[in-house]
Amino acid sequence: MEVTVPRGALSERRKAGLVKEATATVLAAAGLSPAEALRVWVLVHEQPDGTWGAGGSVVRYADLVALAKGQQADA
């Protein structure tokens, strides 16, 4: 599984949690036991700010944080 996140958005603890949860999700979806966890690879790609786009516009990390908080970032 490949996961792309903004650079600096995840602490090492949160990154480890993401990998653990993604692995469990894939194992469950594939009907595999936890003993087969080494068959699941999770690659976390950290993308530099300003290199994401959606809806025809560049989306910055501050925009994503504001969206997560239910607010709109300053333009």
Coordinates of C-alpha atoms in Angstrom, one line a residue:
M1 CA 0.0 0.0 0.0
E2 CA 1.3 3.4 -0.9
V3 CA 0.3 6.4 1.3
T4 CA 1.2 10.0 0.4
V5 CA 1.2 12.7 3.1
P6 CA 2.5 16.2 3.4
R7 CA 6.1 16.3 4.5
G8 CA 6.2 16.9 8.3
A9 CA 2.5 16.1 8.8
L10 CA 3.1 12.9 10.7
S11 CA 5.3 12.3 13.8
E12 CA 7.1 9.0 13.9
R13 CA 4.5 7.7 16.4
R14 CA 1.6 8.6 14.0
K15 CA 3.5 7.2 11.0
A16 CA 3.9 3.9 12.9
G17 CA 0.2 3.9 13.8
L18 CA -0.7 4.5 10.1
V19 CA 1.5 1.6 9.0
K20 CA -0.1 -0.6 11.7
E21 CA -3.6 0.3 10.8
A22 CA -3.0 0.0 7.1
T23 CA -1.5 -3.4 7.5
A24 CA -4.4 -4.6 9.6
T25 CA -6.9 -3.3 7.1
V26 CA -5.2 -5.0 4.2
L27 CA -4.9 -8.3 6.1
A28 CA -8.6 -8.2 6.9
A29 CA -9.6 -7.3 3.4
A30 CA -7.5 -10.1 2.0
G31 CA -8.6 -12.7 4.6
L32 CA -5.1 -13.1 5.9
S33 CA -4.0 -13.8 9.4
P34 CA -1.8 -11.4 11.5
A35 CA 0.9 -14.0 11.1
E36 CA 1.1 -13.1 7.4
A37 CA 1.7 -9.3 8.1
L38 CA 5.1 -9.4 6.4
R39 CA 3.3 -9.9 3.1
V40 CA 1.9 -6.4 3.5
W41 CA 4.2 -3.5 2.7
V42 CA 3.2 0.1 3.5
L43 CA 5.2 2.8 1.8
V44 CA 4.8 6.3 3.2
H45 CA 5.7 9.0 0.8
E46 CA 6.2 12.5 2.2
Q47 CA 5.4 15.1 -0.4
P48 CA 6.9 18.7 -0.2
D49 CA 4.5 21.5 0.4
G50 CA 3.1 23.1 -2.7
T51 CA 3.4 20.0 -4.9
W52 CA -0.2 18.8 -4.3
G53 CA -3.1 19.9 -6.4
A54 CA -6.9 19.3 -6.3
G55 CA -9.7 21.0 -8.1
G56 CA -7.3 22.8 -10.4
S57 CA -5.5 24.6 -7.6
V58 CA -2.4 24.0 -5.5
V59 CA -3.3 22.6 -2.1
R60 CA -0.9 23.6 0.7
Y61 CA -0.4 21.8 4.0
A62 CA -2.1 24.8 5.8
D63 CA -5.1 24.3 3.6
L64 CA -5.3 20.6 4.6
V65 CA -5.0 21.5 8.3
A66 CA -7.8 24.1 7.9
L67 CA -10.0 21.6 6.1
A68 CA -9.5 19.0 8.9
K69 CA -10.5 21.6 11.4
G70 CA -13.5 22.6 9.4
Q71 CA -12.2 26.0 8.5
Q72 CA -10.9 27.7 5.4
A73 CA -7.3 28.8 5.2
D74 CA -6.4 32.4 4.3
A75 CA -5.8 32.8 0.6

